[in-house]
PDB file of C-alpha atoms in Angstrom:
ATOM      1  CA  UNK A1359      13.541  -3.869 -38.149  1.00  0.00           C
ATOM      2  CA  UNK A1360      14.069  -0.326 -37.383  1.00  0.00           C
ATOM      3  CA  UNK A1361      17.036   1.017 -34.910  1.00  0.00           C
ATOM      4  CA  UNK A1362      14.624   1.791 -32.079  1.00  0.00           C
ATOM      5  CA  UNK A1363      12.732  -2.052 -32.337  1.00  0.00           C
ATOM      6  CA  UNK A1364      16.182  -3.679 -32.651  1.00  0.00           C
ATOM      7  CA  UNK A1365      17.476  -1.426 -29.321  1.00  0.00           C
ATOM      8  CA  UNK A1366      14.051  -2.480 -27.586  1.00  0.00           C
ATOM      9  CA  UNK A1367      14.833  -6.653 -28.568  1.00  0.00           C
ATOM     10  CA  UNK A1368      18.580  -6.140 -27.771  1.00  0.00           C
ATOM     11  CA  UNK A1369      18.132  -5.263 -24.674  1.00  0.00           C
ATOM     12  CA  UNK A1370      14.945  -7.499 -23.640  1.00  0.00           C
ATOM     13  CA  UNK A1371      17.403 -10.543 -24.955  1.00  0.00           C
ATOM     14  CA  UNK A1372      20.316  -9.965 -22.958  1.00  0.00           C
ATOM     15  CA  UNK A1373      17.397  -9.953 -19.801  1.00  0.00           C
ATOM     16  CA  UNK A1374      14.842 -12.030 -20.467  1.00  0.00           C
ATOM     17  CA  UNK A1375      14.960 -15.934 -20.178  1.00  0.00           C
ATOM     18  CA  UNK A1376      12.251 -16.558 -21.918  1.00  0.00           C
ATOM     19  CA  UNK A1377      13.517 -14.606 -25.248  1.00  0.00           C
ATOM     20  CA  UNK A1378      17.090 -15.710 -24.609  1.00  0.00           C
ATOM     21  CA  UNK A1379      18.130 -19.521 -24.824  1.00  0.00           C
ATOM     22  CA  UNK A1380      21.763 -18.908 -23.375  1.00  0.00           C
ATOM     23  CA  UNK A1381      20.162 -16.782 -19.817  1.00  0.00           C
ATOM     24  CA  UNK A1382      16.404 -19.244 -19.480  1.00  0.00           C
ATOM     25  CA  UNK A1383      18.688 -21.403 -16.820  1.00  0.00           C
ATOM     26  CA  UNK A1384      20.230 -18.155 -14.841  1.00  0.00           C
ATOM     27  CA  UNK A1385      17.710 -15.541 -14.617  1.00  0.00           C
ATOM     28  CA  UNK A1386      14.928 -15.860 -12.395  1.00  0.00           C
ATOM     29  CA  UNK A1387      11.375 -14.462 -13.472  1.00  0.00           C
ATOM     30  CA  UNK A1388       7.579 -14.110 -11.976  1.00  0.00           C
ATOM     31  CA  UNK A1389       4.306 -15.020 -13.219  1.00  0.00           C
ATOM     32  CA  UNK A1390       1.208 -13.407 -11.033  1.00  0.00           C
ATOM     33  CA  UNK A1391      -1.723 -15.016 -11.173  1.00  0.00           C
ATOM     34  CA  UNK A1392      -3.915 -12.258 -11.566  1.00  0.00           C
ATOM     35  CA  UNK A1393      -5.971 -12.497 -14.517  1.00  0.00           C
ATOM     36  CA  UNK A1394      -8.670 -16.038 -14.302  1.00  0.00           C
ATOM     37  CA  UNK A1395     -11.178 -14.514 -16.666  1.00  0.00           C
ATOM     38  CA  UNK A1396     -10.955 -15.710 -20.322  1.00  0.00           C
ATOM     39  CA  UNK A1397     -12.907 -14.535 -23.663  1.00  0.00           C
ATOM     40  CA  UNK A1398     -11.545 -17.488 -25.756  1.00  0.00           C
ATOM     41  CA  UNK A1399     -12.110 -21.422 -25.346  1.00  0.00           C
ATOM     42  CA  UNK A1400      -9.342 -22.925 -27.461  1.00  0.00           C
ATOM     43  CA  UNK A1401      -9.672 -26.424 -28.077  1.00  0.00           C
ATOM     44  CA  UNK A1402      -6.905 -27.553 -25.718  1.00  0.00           C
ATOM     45  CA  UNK A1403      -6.958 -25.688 -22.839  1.00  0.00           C
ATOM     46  CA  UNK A1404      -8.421 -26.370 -19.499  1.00  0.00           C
ATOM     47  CA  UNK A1405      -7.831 -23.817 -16.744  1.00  0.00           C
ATOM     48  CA  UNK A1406      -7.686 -25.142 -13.095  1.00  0.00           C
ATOM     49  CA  UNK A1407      -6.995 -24.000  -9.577  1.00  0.00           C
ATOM     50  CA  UNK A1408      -4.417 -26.872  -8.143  1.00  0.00           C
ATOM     51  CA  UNK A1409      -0.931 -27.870  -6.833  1.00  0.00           C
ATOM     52  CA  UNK A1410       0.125 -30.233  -9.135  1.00  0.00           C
ATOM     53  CA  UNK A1411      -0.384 -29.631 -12.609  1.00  0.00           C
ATOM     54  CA  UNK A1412       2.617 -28.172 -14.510  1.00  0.00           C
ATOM     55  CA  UNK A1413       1.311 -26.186 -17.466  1.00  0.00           C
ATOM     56  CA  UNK A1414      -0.077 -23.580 -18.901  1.00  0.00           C
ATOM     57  CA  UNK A1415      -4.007 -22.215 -17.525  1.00  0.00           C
ATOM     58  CA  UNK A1416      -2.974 -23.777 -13.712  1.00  0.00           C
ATOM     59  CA  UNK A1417      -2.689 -21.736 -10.215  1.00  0.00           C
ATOM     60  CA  UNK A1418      -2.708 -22.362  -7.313  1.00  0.00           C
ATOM     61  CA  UNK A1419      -4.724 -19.213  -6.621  1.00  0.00           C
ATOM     62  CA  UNK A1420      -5.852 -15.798  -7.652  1.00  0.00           C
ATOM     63  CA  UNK A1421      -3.884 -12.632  -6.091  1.00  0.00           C
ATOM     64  CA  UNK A1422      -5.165  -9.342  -5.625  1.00  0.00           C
ATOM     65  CA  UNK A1423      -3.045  -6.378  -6.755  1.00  0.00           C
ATOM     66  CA  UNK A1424      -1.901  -5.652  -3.196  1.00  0.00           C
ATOM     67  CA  UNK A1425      -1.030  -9.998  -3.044  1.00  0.00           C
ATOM     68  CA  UNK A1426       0.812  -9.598  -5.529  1.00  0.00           C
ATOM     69  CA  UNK A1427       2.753  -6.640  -5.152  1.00  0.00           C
ATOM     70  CA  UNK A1428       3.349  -8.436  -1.805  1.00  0.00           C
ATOM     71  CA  UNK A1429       4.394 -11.232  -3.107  1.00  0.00           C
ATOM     72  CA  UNK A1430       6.901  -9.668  -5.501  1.00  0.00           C
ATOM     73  CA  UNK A1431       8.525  -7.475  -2.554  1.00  0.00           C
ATOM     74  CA  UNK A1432       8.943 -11.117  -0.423  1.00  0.00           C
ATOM     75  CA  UNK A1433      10.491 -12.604  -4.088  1.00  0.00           C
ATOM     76  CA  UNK A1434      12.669  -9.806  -5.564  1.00  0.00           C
ATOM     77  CA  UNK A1435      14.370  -9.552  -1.709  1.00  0.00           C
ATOM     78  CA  UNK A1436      15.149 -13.516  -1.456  1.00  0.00           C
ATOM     79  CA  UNK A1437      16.418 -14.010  -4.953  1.00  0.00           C
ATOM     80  CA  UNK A1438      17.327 -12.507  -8.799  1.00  0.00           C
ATOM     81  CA  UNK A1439      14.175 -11.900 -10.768  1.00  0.00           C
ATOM     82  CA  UNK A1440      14.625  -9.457 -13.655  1.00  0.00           C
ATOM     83  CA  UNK A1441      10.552  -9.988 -15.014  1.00  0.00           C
ATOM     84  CA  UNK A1442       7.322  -9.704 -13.926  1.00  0.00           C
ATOM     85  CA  UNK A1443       4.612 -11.151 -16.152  1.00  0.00           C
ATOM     86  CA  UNK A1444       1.204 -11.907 -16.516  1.00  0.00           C
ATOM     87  CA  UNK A1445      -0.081 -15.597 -18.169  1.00  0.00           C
ATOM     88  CA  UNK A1446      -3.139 -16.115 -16.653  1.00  0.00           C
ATOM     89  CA  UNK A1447      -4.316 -18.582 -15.923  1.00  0.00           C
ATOM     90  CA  UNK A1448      -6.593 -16.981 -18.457  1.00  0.00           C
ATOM     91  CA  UNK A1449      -6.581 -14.256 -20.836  1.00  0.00           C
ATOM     92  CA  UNK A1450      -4.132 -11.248 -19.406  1.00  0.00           C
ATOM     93  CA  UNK A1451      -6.542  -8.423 -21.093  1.00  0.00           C
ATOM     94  CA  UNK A1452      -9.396  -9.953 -20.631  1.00  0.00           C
ATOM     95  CA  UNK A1453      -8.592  -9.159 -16.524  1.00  0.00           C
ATOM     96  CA  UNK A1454      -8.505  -5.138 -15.817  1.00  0.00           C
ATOM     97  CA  UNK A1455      -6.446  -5.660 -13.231  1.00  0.00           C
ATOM     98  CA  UNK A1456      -3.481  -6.930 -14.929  1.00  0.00           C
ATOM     99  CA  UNK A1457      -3.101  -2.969 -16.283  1.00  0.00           C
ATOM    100  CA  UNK A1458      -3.542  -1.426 -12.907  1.00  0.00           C
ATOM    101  CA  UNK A1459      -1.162  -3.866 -11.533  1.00  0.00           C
ATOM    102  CA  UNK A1460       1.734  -3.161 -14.054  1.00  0.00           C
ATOM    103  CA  UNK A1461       1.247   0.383 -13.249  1.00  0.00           C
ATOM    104  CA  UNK A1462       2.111  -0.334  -9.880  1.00  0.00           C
ATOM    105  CA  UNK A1463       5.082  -2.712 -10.526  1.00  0.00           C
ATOM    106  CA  UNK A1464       6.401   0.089 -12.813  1.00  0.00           C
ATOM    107  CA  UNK A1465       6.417   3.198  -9.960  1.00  0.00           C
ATOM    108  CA  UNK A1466       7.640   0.530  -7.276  1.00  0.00           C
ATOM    109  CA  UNK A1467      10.224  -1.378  -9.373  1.00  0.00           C
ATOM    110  CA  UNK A1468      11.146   0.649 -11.824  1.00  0.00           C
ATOM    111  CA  UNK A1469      13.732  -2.156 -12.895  1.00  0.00           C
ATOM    112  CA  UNK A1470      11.876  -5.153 -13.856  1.00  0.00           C
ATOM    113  CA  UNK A1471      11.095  -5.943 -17.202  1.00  0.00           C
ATOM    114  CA  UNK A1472       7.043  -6.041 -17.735  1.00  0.00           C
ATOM    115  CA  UNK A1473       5.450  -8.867 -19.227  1.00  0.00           C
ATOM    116  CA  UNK A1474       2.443 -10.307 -20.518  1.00  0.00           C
ATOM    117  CA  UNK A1475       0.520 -13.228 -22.585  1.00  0.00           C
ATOM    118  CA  UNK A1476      -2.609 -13.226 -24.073  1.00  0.00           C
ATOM    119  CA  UNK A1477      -4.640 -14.487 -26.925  1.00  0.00           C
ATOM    120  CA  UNK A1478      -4.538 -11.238 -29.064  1.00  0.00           C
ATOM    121  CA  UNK A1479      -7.789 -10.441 -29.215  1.00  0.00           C
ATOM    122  CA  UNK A1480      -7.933  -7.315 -27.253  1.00  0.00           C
ATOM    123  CA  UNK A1481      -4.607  -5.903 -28.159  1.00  0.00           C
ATOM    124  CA  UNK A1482      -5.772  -3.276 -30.670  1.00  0.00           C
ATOM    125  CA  UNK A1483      -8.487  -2.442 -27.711  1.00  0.00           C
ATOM    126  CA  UNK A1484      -5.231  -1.414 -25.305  1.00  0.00           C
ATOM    127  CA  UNK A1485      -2.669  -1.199 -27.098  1.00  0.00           C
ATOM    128  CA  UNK A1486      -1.899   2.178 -26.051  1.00  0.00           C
ATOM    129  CA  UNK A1487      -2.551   1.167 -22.447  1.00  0.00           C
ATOM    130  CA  UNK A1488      -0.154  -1.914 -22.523  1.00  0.00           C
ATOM    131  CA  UNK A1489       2.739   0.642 -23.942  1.00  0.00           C
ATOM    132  CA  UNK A1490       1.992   3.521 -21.216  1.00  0.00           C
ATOM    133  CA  UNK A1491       2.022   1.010 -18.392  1.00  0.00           C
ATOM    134  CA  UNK A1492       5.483   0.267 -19.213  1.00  0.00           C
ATOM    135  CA  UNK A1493       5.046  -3.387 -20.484  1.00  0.00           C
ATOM    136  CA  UNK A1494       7.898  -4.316 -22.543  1.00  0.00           C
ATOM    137  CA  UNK A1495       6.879  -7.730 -24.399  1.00  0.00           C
ATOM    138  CA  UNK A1496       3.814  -9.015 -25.215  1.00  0.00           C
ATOM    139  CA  UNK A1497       3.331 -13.043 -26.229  1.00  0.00           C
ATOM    140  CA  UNK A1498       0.539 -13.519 -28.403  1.00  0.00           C
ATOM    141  CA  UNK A1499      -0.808 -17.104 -29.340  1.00  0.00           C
ATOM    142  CA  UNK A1500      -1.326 -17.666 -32.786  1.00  0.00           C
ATOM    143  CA  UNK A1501      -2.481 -20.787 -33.682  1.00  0.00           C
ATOM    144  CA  UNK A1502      -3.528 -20.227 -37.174  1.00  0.00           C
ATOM    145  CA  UNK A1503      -3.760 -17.886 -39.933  1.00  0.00           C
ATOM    146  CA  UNK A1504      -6.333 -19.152 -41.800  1.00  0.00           C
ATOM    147  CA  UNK A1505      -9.544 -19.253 -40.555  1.00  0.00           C
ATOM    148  CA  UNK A1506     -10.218 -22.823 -41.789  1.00  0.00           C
ATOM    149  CA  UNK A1507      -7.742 -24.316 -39.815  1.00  0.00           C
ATOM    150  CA  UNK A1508      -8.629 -21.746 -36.578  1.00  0.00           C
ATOM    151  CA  UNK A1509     -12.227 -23.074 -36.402  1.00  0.00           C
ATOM    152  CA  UNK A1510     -11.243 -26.395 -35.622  1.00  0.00           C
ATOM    153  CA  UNK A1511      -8.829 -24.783 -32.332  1.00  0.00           C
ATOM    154  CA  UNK A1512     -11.445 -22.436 -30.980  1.00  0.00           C
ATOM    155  CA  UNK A1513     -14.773 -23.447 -30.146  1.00  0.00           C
ATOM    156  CA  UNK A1514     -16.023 -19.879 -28.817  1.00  0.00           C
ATOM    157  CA  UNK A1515     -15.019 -16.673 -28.938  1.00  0.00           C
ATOM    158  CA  UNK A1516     -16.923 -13.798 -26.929  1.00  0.00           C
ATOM    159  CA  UNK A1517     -15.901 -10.051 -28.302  1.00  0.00           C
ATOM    160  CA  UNK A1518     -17.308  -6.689 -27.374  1.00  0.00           C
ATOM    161  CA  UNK A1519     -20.520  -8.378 -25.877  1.00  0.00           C
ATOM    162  CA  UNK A1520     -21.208 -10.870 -28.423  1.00  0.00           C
ATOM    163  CA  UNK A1521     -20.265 -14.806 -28.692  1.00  0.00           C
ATOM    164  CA  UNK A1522     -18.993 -15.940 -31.716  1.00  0.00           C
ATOM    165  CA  UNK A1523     -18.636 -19.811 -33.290  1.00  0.00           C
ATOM    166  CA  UNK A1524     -16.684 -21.125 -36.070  1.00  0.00           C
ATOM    167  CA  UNK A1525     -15.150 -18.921 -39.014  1.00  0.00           C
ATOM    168  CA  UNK A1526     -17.186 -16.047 -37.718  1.00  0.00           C
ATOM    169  CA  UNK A1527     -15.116 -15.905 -34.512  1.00  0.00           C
ATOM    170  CA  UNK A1528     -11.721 -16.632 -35.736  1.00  0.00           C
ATOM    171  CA  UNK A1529     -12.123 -13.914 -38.677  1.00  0.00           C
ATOM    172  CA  UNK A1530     -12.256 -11.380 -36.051  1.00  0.00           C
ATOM    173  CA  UNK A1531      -9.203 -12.943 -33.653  1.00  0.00           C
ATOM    174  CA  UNK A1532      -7.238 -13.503 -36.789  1.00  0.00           C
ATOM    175  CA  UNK A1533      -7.733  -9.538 -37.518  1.00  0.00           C
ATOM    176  CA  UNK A1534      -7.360  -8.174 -33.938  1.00  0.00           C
ATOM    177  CA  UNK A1535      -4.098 -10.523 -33.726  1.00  0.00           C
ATOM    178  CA  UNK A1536      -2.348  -9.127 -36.722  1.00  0.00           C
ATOM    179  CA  UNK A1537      -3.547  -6.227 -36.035  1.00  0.00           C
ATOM    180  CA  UNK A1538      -2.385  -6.235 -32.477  1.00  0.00           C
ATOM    181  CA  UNK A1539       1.227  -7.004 -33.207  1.00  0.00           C
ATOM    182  CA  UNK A1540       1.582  -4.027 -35.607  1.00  0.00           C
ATOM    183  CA  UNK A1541      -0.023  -1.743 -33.191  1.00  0.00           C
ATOM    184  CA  UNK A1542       2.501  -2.856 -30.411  1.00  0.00           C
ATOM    185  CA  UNK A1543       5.621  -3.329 -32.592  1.00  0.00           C
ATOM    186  CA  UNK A1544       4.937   0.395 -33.690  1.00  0.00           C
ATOM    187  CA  UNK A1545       5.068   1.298 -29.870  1.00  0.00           C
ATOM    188  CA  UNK A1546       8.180   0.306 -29.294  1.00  0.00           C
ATOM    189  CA  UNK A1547       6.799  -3.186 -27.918  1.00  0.00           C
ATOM    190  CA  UNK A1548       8.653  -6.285 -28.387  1.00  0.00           C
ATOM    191  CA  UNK A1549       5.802  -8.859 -29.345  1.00  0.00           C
ATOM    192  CA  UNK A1550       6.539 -12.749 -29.450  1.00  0.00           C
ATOM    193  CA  UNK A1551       4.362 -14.867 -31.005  1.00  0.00           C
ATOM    194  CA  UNK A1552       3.471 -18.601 -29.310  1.00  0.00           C
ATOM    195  CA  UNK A1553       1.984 -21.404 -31.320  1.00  0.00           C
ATOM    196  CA  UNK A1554       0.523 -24.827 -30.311  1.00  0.00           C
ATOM    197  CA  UNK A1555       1.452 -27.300 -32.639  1.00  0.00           C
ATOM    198  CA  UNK A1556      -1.181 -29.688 -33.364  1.00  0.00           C
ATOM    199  CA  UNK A1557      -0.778 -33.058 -35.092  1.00  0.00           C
ATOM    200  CA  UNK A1558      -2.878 -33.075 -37.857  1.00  0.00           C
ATOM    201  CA  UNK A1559      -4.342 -29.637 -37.646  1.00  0.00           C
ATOM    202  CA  UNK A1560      -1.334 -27.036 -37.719  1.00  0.00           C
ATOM    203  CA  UNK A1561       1.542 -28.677 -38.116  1.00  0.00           C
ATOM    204  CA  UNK A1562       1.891 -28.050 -41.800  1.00  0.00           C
ATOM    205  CA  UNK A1563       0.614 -24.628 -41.249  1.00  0.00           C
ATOM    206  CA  UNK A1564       3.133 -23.306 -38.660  1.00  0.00           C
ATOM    207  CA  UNK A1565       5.673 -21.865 -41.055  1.00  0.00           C
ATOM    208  CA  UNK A1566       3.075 -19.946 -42.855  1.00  0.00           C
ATOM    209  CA  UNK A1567       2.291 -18.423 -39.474  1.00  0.00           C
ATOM    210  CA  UNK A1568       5.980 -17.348 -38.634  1.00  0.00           C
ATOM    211  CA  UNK A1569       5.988 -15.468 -42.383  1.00  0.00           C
ATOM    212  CA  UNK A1570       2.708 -13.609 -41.843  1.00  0.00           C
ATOM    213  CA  UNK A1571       3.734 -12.547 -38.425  1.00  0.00           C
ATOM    214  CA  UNK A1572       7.418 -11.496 -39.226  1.00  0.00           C
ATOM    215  CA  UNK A1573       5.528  -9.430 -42.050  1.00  0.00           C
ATOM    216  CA  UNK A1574       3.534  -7.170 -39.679  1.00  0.00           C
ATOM    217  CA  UNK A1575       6.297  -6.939 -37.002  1.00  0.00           C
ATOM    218  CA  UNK A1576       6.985 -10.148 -34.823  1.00  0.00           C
ATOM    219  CA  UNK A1577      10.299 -10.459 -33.378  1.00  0.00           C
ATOM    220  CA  UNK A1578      10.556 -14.386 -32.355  1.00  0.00           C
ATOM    221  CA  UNK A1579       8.461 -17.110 -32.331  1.00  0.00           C
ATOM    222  CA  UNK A1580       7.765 -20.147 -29.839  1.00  0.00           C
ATOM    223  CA  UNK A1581       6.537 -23.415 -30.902  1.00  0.00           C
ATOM    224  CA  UNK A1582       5.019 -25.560 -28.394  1.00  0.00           C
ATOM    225  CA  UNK A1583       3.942 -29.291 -27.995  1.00  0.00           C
ATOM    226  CA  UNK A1584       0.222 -29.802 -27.772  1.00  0.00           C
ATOM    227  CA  UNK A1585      -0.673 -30.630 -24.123  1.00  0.00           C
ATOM    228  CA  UNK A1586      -2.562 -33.232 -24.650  1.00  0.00           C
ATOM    229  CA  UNK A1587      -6.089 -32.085 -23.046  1.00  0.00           C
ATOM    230  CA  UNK A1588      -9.829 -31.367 -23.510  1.00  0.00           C
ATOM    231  CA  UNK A1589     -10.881 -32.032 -27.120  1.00  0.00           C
ATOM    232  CA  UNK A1590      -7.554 -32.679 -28.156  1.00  0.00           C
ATOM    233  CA  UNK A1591      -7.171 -35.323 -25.303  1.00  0.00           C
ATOM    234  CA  UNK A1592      -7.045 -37.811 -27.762  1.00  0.00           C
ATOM    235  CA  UNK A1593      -4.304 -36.848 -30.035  1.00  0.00           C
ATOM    236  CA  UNK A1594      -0.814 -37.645 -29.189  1.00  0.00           C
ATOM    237  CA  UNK A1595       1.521 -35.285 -28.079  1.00  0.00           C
ATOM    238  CA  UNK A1596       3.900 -34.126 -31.106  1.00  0.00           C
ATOM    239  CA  UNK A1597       7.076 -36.177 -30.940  1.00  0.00           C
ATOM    240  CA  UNK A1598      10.683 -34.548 -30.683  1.00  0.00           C
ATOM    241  CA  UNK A1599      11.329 -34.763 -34.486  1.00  0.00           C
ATOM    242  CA  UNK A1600       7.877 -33.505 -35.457  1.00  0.00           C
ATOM    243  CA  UNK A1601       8.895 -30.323 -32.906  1.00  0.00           C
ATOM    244  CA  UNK A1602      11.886 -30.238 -34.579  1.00  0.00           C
ATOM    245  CA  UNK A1603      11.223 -30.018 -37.965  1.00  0.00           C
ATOM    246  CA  UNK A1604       8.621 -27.178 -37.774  1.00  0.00           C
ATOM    247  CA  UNK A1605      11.144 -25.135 -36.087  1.00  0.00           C
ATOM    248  CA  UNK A1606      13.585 -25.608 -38.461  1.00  0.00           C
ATOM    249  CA  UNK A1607      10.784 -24.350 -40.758  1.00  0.00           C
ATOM    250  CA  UNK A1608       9.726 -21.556 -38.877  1.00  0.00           C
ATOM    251  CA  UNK A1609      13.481 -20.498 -38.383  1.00  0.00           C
ATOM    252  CA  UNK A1610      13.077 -19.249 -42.254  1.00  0.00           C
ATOM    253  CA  UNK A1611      11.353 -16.689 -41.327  1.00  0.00           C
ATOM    254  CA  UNK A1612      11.770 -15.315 -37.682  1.00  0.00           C
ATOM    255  CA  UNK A1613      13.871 -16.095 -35.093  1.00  0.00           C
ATOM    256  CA  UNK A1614      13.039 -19.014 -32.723  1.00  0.00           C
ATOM    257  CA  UNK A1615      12.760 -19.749 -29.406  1.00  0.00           C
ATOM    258  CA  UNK A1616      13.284 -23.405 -28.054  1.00  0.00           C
ATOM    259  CA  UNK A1617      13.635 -23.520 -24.338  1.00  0.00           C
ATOM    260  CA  UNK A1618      10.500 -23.294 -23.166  1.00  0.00           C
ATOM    261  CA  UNK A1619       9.599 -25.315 -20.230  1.00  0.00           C
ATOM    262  CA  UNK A1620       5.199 -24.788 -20.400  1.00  0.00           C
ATOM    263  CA  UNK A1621       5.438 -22.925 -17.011  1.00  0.00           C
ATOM    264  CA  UNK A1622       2.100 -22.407 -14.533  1.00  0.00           C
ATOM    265  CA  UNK A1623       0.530 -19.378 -14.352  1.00  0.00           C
ATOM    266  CA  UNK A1624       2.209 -19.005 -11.186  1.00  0.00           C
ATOM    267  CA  UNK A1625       5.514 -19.809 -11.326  1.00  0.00           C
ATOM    268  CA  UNK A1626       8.509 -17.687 -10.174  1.00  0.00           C
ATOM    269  CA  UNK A1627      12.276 -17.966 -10.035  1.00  0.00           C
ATOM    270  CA  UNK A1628      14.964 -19.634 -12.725  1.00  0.00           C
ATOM    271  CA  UNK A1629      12.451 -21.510 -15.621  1.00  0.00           C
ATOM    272  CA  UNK A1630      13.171 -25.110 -15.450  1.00  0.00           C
ATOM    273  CA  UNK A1631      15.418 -25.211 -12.077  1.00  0.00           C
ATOM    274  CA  UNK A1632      15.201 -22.925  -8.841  1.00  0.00           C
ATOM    275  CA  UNK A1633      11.216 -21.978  -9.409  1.00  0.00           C
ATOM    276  CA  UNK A1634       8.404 -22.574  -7.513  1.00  0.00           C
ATOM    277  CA  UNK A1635       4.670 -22.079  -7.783  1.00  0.00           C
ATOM    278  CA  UNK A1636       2.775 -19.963  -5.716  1.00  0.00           C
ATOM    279  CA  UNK A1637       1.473 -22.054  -2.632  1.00  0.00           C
ATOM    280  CA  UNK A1638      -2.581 -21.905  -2.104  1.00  0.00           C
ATOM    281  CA  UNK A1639      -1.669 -21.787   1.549  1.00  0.00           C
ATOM    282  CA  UNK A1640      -0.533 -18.169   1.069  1.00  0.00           C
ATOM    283  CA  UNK A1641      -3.598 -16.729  -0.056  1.00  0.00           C
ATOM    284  CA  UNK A1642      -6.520 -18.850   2.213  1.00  0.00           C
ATOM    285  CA  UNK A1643      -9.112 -16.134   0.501  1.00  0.00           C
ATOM    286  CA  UNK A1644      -8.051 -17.111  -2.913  1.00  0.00           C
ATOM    287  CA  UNK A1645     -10.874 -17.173  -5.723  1.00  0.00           C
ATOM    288  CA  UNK A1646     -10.955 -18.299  -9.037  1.00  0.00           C
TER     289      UNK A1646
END
């Protein structure tokens, strides 16, 4: 890692509670629901618009820029919040106004730490974008790097215009993934990588992911428990020692991460304790 990436994940890990086990329970952070559109359907992910679900791909609403610059003035004045991010409820780049809204949070609140999730598959598309706009870590989802095992998580993948099935698709997210995280780590981006584990599927895979994406510049990982849902609904969710032990294995290789609570796409304050979701109620115009 060179002197100016290890600077960058120093100072994003004494910040950041979802990089930083020791601060998740005592920093408060924001997740805008600006970005519903999605160029991916993974195998176990269904995006709603609710209340109640607590996961990943669920809001309560869509904002607007100007809601949600609103909405982080009304935040950032009632309580700490060191990061505003972007995870959905669908695909971050895949939304153009997650960009234009970053730019704004980063002339207004110079301050917060900029955020975003996404699938990958447009990173090398905007990479240069995500850097100038002042976004300082980038999640990617990786759920495989080998395009056997990928075409049984992603049913369809739409790219530049074009849907893809099968190998055909996950070939070119595998590539624009990879791809992605080198482009970012080389501007100065901190890039974590997320993967679902899978029983049956990934989870004997997992560690060869954390070695492949430590290789082209990763700087932690996150494994997460399937959420047991769409063509997956079947499959129990991964049990504590399962979780455990593909950590441990992934730990090899890259740092990892093992506090994460699954949060909504609109979630805001301390992860696990003082946060909220964004209340439908707020927005009566809301759209998904």
């Amino acid at each position: 890692m060179s002197e100016k990436k290890m600077s960058n994940f120093a100072h994003i890990t004494k910040a950041h509670p979802c990089f930083n086990e020791k601060i998740h329970d005592k920093v408060g952070r924001m997740h805008i629901p600006i970005a519903p559109n999605c160029n991916i359907q993974c195998g176990f992910c269904t995006r709603k618009l609710n209340d109640t679900e607590k996961r990943p791909g669920v809001s309560s609403c869509i904002m607007t820029i100007d809601e949600a610059l609103e909405h982080i003035r009304k935040t950032t004045s009632q309580m700490p919040i060191n990061v505003v991010g972007v995870a959905g409820p669908g695909d971050s780049l895949c939304n153009e106004d997650t960009l234009k809204l970053f730019n704004r949070v980063k002339e207004e609140f110079p301050d917060l730490i900029l955020c975003m999730s996404t699938n990958g598959l447009l990173v090398p598309d905007y990479a240069d974008e995500i850097a100038q706009a002042g976004v300082k870590t980038v999640t990617i989802t990786i759920n495989a790097v080998d395009v056997d095992i990928g075409a049984q998580i992603y049913d369809d993948i739409y790219y530049h215009g074009k849907l893809y099935h099968g190998k055909e698709g996950c070939k070119i997210l595998l590539e624009n993934q990879l791809k992605g995280i080198s482009m970012l780590s080389e501007r100065g981006v901190v890039v974590k990588v997320n993967s679902v584990l899978i029983p049956g599927v990934n989870d004997k895979h997992i560690k060869q992911i954390a070695k492949v994406v430590r290789s082209k510049g990763a700087s932690i990982m996150n494994v997460l428990p399937l959420i047991p849902l769409n063509k997956f609904k079947d499959l129990e969710k991964p049990g504590c020692g399962m979780l455990s032990t593909v950590r441990q294995e992934v730990e090899e290789y890259i740092p990892i991460f093992r506090a994460c609570t699954q949060c909504r796409a609109d979630a805001f304050g301390i992860p696990g304790q003082k946060e909220q979701d964004f209340s439908l109620e707020l927005v009566p115009n809301s759209h998904y």
